[in-house]
Amino acid sequence: MKIVKVIGSLCLINSASAFAPSRCTMSTHRSSSLHADVAEAESDVAAITTDPKEAVKLFGRLAEKYIMLDSTAGMCCYSACSDCEYREPGGGYRMADQSSARPKWIPCYDHREFGSGKEHTTKWSTDIFTEGPAVTKEEFIERVKKIEFAPPLGGPFLAKSAAAIEDESAAAALFDILAGEKEKLTRFRMGKEMKVISGGEEGVTWNHFSTALGAK
């Protein structure tokens, strides 16, 4: 409501100075709202502080060793052709999928399937949303705690025997980041918000994750 009032005031001021009615369009309102949302999100992230060891306990439960990326990249022959449309500016290739020796990514999708027949269902989508498309904060925390931990790529090293979640504050903070002001977190929203955390990439890495939780 404050944004609407401010925009309305600006429209009146412009109208008075020009001695003619001013057009206050919906695009202006949307732009102002977007900037306000971004500023609020940045403020919320800045206010979060998490022990890196507690954050890695979550990341090691949600991250995976495999991720599916760009389905069209699977058509590349990887022969270093000079005019290859699948080459990155830095010289690398766009990859259809990637694997890692240790869990490295939290995929931003719940399920993905390529025309080649490859498909992947993420463990967060099956281990958290076990009984439907939405969970409460309490359900989210309890189900994350039950996911098997594996030492991930990134963050402080923790052995599996030392990765039990006793302090639930980090898991609660992660729910708040993903769900916003909603009482329940949906599978769709979780994927969407992780895409935001990753900066538009297909998977959330430790660097993205630790930044979002203030675990630097």
mmCIF file of C-alpha atoms in Angstrom, residues 6-209:
data_model
loop_
_atom_site.group_PDB
_atom_site.id
_atom_site.type_symbol
_atom_site.label_atom_id
_atom_site.label_comp_id
_atom_site.label_asym_id
_atom_site.label_seq_id
_atom_site.Cartn_x
_atom_site.Cartn_y
_atom_site.Cartn_z
ATOM 1 C CA VAL A 6 4.105 7.095 -3.117
ATOM 2 C CA ILE A 7 3.430 6.546 -6.816
ATOM 3 C CA GLY A 8 0.130 8.389 -6.488
ATOM 4 C CA SER A 9 1.879 11.356 -4.836
ATOM 5 C CA LEU A 10 4.491 11.486 -7.585
ATOM 6 C CA CYS A 11 1.753 11.521 -10.215
ATOM 7 C CA LEU A 12 0.039 14.512 -8.510
ATOM 8 C CA ILE A 13 3.316 16.422 -8.259
ATOM 9 C CA ASN A 14 4.104 15.842 -11.947
ATOM 10 C CA SER A 15 0.587 16.885 -12.887
ATOM 11 C CA ALA A 16 0.794 20.138 -10.920
ATOM 12 C CA SER A 17 4.198 21.096 -12.333
ATOM 13 C CA ALA A 18 3.162 20.466 -15.930
ATOM 14 C CA PHE A 19 -0.328 22.039 -15.604
ATOM 15 C CA ALA A 20 -1.695 18.935 -17.258
ATOM 16 C CA PRO A 21 -2.769 15.437 -16.160
ATOM 17 C CA SER A 22 0.139 12.978 -15.862
ATOM 18 C CA ARG A 23 -0.043 9.365 -17.000
ATOM 19 C CA CYS A 24 0.834 7.046 -14.143
ATOM 20 C CA THR A 25 1.038 3.646 -15.821
ATOM 21 C CA MET A 26 0.873 0.142 -14.385
ATOM 22 C CA SER A 27 4.401 -0.494 -15.678
ATOM 23 C CA THR A 28 5.704 2.157 -13.263
ATOM 24 C CA HIS A 29 3.894 0.476 -10.397
ATOM 25 C CA ARG A 30 5.251 -2.936 -11.354
ATOM 26 C CA SER A 31 8.800 -1.623 -11.643
ATOM 27 C CA SER A 32 8.608 0.043 -8.233
ATOM 28 C CA SER A 33 7.137 -3.087 -6.684
ATOM 29 C CA LEU A 34 9.910 -5.222 -8.173
ATOM 30 C CA HIS A 35 12.618 -2.974 -6.772
ATOM 31 C CA ALA A 36 10.908 -2.997 -3.390
ATOM 32 C CA ASP A 37 10.713 -6.804 -3.388
ATOM 33 C CA VAL A 38 14.390 -7.125 -4.320
ATOM 34 C CA ALA A 39 15.429 -4.665 -1.632
ATOM 35 C CA GLU A 40 13.333 -6.498 0.945
ATOM 36 C CA ALA A 41 14.784 -9.871 -0.067
ATOM 37 C CA GLU A 42 18.333 -8.527 0.134
ATOM 38 C CA SER A 43 17.582 -7.090 3.560
ATOM 39 C CA ASP A 44 16.194 -10.432 4.773
ATOM 40 C CA VAL A 45 19.244 -12.340 3.508
ATOM 41 C CA ALA A 46 21.580 -9.849 5.156
ATOM 42 C CA ALA A 47 19.814 -10.425 8.479
ATOM 43 C CA ILE A 48 20.343 -14.219 8.385
ATOM 44 C CA THR A 49 23.431 -15.669 10.023
ATOM 45 C CA THR A 50 24.051 -19.416 10.147
ATOM 46 C CA ASP A 51 26.899 -21.504 11.494
ATOM 47 C CA PRO A 52 28.618 -22.957 8.367
ATOM 48 C CA LYS A 53 28.639 -26.423 9.972
ATOM 49 C CA GLU A 54 24.873 -26.270 10.473
ATOM 50 C CA ALA A 55 24.406 -25.086 6.904
ATOM 51 C CA VAL A 56 26.545 -27.896 5.497
ATOM 52 C CA LYS A 57 24.396 -30.413 7.387
ATOM 53 C CA LEU A 58 21.473 -29.233 5.259
ATOM 54 C CA PHE A 59 23.418 -28.969 2.022
ATOM 55 C CA GLY A 60 24.809 -32.474 2.440
ATOM 56 C CA ARG A 61 21.257 -33.798 2.709
ATOM 57 C CA LEU A 62 19.802 -31.912 -0.249
ATOM 58 C CA ALA A 63 22.705 -31.856 -2.712
ATOM 59 C CA GLU A 64 23.222 -34.549 -5.338
ATOM 60 C CA LYS A 65 26.056 -35.975 -7.409
ATOM 61 C CA TYR A 66 24.103 -35.704 -10.653
ATOM 62 C CA ILE A 67 22.248 -32.906 -12.402
ATOM 63 C CA MET A 68 20.546 -32.548 -15.776
ATOM 64 C CA LEU A 69 21.262 -29.286 -17.571
ATOM 65 C CA ASP A 70 20.619 -28.397 -21.224
ATOM 66 C CA SER A 71 18.876 -31.067 -23.295
ATOM 67 C CA THR A 72 20.050 -29.533 -26.604
ATOM 68 C CA ALA A 73 23.692 -29.727 -25.527
ATOM 69 C CA GLY A 74 23.539 -33.502 -25.769
ATOM 70 C CA MET A 75 23.725 -33.149 -29.559
ATOM 71 C CA CYS A 76 27.317 -31.864 -29.412
ATOM 72 C CA CYS A 77 30.113 -34.169 -30.654
ATOM 73 C CA TYR A 78 32.689 -32.513 -28.323
ATOM 74 C CA SER A 79 35.337 -32.467 -31.074
ATOM 75 C CA ALA A 80 36.354 -28.812 -30.580
ATOM 76 C CA CYS A 81 34.753 -27.658 -33.849
ATOM 77 C CA SER A 82 35.619 -23.995 -34.455
ATOM 78 C CA ASP A 83 32.030 -22.997 -35.224
ATOM 79 C CA CYS A 84 30.354 -25.175 -32.570
ATOM 80 C CA GLU A 85 27.149 -23.607 -31.271
ATOM 81 C CA TYR A 86 27.531 -25.515 -28.006
ATOM 82 C CA ARG A 87 30.820 -23.867 -26.998
ATOM 83 C CA GLU A 88 30.855 -21.365 -24.132
ATOM 84 C CA PRO A 89 32.624 -17.990 -24.544
ATOM 85 C CA GLY A 90 35.332 -19.196 -22.156
ATOM 86 C CA GLY A 91 36.047 -22.252 -24.286
ATOM 87 C CA GLY A 92 34.056 -24.881 -22.426
ATOM 88 C CA TYR A 93 30.955 -26.727 -23.580
ATOM 89 C CA ARG A 94 27.304 -26.493 -22.726
ATOM 90 C CA MET A 95 26.644 -29.818 -21.085
ATOM 91 C CA ALA A 96 23.490 -31.926 -21.166
ATOM 92 C CA ASP A 97 24.228 -33.211 -17.681
ATOM 93 C CA GLN A 98 27.039 -33.411 -15.167
ATOM 94 C CA SER A 99 28.246 -35.752 -12.441
ATOM 95 C CA SER A 100 30.463 -35.264 -9.417
ATOM 96 C CA ALA A 101 32.293 -37.607 -7.058
ATOM 97 C CA ARG A 102 30.598 -35.892 -4.105
ATOM 98 C CA PRO A 103 27.214 -34.151 -3.820
ATOM 99 C CA LYS A 104 27.630 -30.776 -5.518
ATOM 100 C CA TRP A 105 24.253 -29.422 -6.656
ATOM 101 C CA ILE A 106 20.730 -29.067 -5.351
ATOM 102 C CA PRO A 107 18.845 -29.239 -8.666
ATOM 103 C CA CYS A 108 16.280 -26.477 -9.162
ATOM 104 C CA TYR A 109 13.809 -28.930 -10.705
ATOM 105 C CA ASP A 110 11.825 -31.729 -9.109
ATOM 106 C CA HIS A 111 11.838 -33.961 -12.183
ATOM 107 C CA ARG A 112 13.436 -33.551 -15.590
ATOM 108 C CA GLU A 113 13.302 -35.713 -18.679
ATOM 109 C CA PHE A 114 15.093 -35.396 -22.019
ATOM 110 C CA GLY A 115 13.896 -36.661 -25.361
ATOM 111 C CA SER A 116 16.883 -39.013 -25.401
ATOM 112 C CA GLY A 117 15.241 -41.010 -22.618
ATOM 113 C CA LYS A 118 17.333 -39.642 -19.761
ATOM 114 C CA GLU A 119 15.369 -38.585 -16.705
ATOM 115 C CA HIS A 120 16.066 -37.577 -13.137
ATOM 116 C CA THR A 121 13.879 -37.128 -10.065
ATOM 117 C CA THR A 122 15.506 -35.127 -7.299
ATOM 118 C CA LYS A 123 15.676 -36.481 -3.795
ATOM 119 C CA TRP A 124 14.423 -33.249 -2.248
ATOM 120 C CA SER A 125 11.183 -33.603 -4.207
ATOM 121 C CA THR A 126 10.605 -37.182 -3.054
ATOM 122 C CA ASP A 127 12.040 -37.029 0.476
ATOM 123 C CA ILE A 128 10.409 -33.752 1.531
ATOM 124 C CA PHE A 129 7.108 -33.887 -0.353
ATOM 125 C CA THR A 130 6.283 -37.442 0.624
ATOM 126 C CA GLU A 131 2.533 -37.033 1.079
ATOM 127 C CA GLY A 132 1.579 -34.285 -1.335
ATOM 128 C CA PRO A 133 2.690 -31.107 -3.103
ATOM 129 C CA ALA A 134 3.017 -28.955 0.046
ATOM 130 C CA VAL A 135 4.519 -29.118 3.545
ATOM 131 C CA THR A 136 4.305 -27.060 6.704
ATOM 132 C CA LYS A 137 7.402 -25.698 8.398
ATOM 133 C CA GLU A 138 7.354 -28.489 10.976
ATOM 134 C CA GLU A 139 7.007 -31.156 8.279
ATOM 135 C CA PHE A 140 9.799 -29.591 6.247
ATOM 136 C CA ILE A 141 12.215 -29.613 9.185
ATOM 137 C CA GLU A 142 11.424 -33.174 10.236
ATOM 138 C CA ARG A 143 11.741 -34.568 6.727
ATOM 139 C CA VAL A 144 14.987 -32.745 6.004
ATOM 140 C CA LYS A 145 16.416 -34.162 9.218
ATOM 141 C CA LYS A 146 15.583 -37.686 8.043
ATOM 142 C CA ILE A 147 17.363 -37.359 4.681
ATOM 143 C CA GLU A 148 20.649 -39.245 4.635
ATOM 144 C CA PHE A 149 23.704 -36.995 4.850
ATOM 145 C CA ALA A 150 26.763 -37.309 2.628
ATOM 146 C CA PRO A 151 29.807 -35.005 2.856
ATOM 147 C CA PRO A 152 29.239 -32.535 -0.006
ATOM 148 C CA LEU A 153 31.587 -30.647 -2.270
ATOM 149 C CA GLY A 154 31.977 -27.326 -0.515
ATOM 150 C CA GLY A 155 31.739 -26.042 3.019
ATOM 151 C CA PRO A 156 33.437 -27.354 6.148
ATOM 152 C CA PHE A 157 33.997 -31.099 6.123
ATOM 153 C CA LEU A 158 31.684 -33.112 8.349
ATOM 154 C CA ALA A 159 31.703 -36.867 8.731
ATOM 155 C CA LYS A 160 28.342 -38.567 8.478
ATOM 156 C CA SER A 161 28.560 -39.510 12.170
ATOM 157 C CA ALA A 162 28.803 -35.828 13.125
ATOM 158 C CA ALA A 163 26.037 -34.538 10.858
ATOM 159 C CA ALA A 164 22.951 -35.100 13.008
ATOM 160 C CA ILE A 165 20.730 -32.010 13.099
ATOM 161 C CA GLU A 166 20.098 -31.091 16.737
ATOM 162 C CA ASP A 167 19.718 -27.342 16.254
ATOM 163 C CA GLU A 168 16.750 -26.832 13.921
ATOM 164 C CA SER A 169 17.254 -23.083 13.426
ATOM 165 C CA ALA A 170 19.128 -23.461 10.115
ATOM 166 C CA ALA A 171 16.416 -25.701 8.663
ATOM 167 C CA ALA A 172 13.785 -23.245 9.887
ATOM 168 C CA ALA A 173 15.659 -20.361 8.236
ATOM 169 C CA LEU A 174 15.846 -22.294 4.965
ATOM 170 C CA PHE A 175 12.089 -22.873 5.050
ATOM 171 C CA ASP A 176 11.502 -19.143 5.588
ATOM 172 C CA ILE A 177 13.749 -18.285 2.635
ATOM 173 C CA LEU A 178 11.921 -20.701 0.355
ATOM 174 C CA ALA A 179 8.354 -20.180 1.578
ATOM 175 C CA GLY A 180 8.503 -16.456 2.230
ATOM 176 C CA GLU A 181 5.448 -15.466 4.255
ATOM 177 C CA LYS A 182 3.492 -18.572 3.291
ATOM 178 C CA GLU A 183 2.519 -21.096 5.956
ATOM 179 C CA LYS A 184 3.198 -23.962 3.552
ATOM 180 C CA LEU A 185 5.923 -24.574 1.013
ATOM 181 C CA THR A 186 4.914 -26.175 -2.265
ATOM 182 C CA ARG A 187 7.132 -28.352 -4.422
ATOM 183 C CA PHE A 188 6.769 -25.846 -7.261
ATOM 184 C CA ARG A 189 7.738 -22.871 -5.112
ATOM 185 C CA MET A 190 10.775 -24.646 -3.696
ATOM 186 C CA GLY A 191 12.125 -25.230 -7.189
ATOM 187 C CA LYS A 192 11.325 -21.658 -8.207
ATOM 188 C CA GLU A 193 13.007 -20.107 -5.160
ATOM 189 C CA MET A 194 16.099 -22.284 -5.516
ATOM 190 C CA LYS A 195 16.393 -20.951 -9.062
ATOM 191 C CA VAL A 196 16.515 -17.476 -7.531
ATOM 192 C CA ILE A 197 19.136 -18.549 -4.986
ATOM 193 C CA SER A 198 21.263 -20.060 -7.762
ATOM 194 C CA GLY A 199 21.167 -16.843 -9.771
ATOM 195 C CA GLY A 200 19.307 -18.510 -12.619
ATOM 196 C CA GLU A 201 21.513 -21.589 -12.859
ATOM 197 C CA GLU A 202 20.123 -25.128 -12.941
ATOM 198 C CA GLY A 203 21.474 -26.077 -9.543
ATOM 199 C CA VAL A 204 22.318 -24.503 -6.193
ATOM 200 C CA THR A 205 25.994 -24.935 -5.280
ATOM 201 C CA TRP A 206 27.537 -24.523 -1.834
ATOM 202 C CA ASN A 207 28.503 -20.947 -2.675
ATOM 203 C CA HIS A 208 24.879 -20.066 -3.494
ATOM 204 C CA PHE A 209 23.531 -21.985 -0.510
#
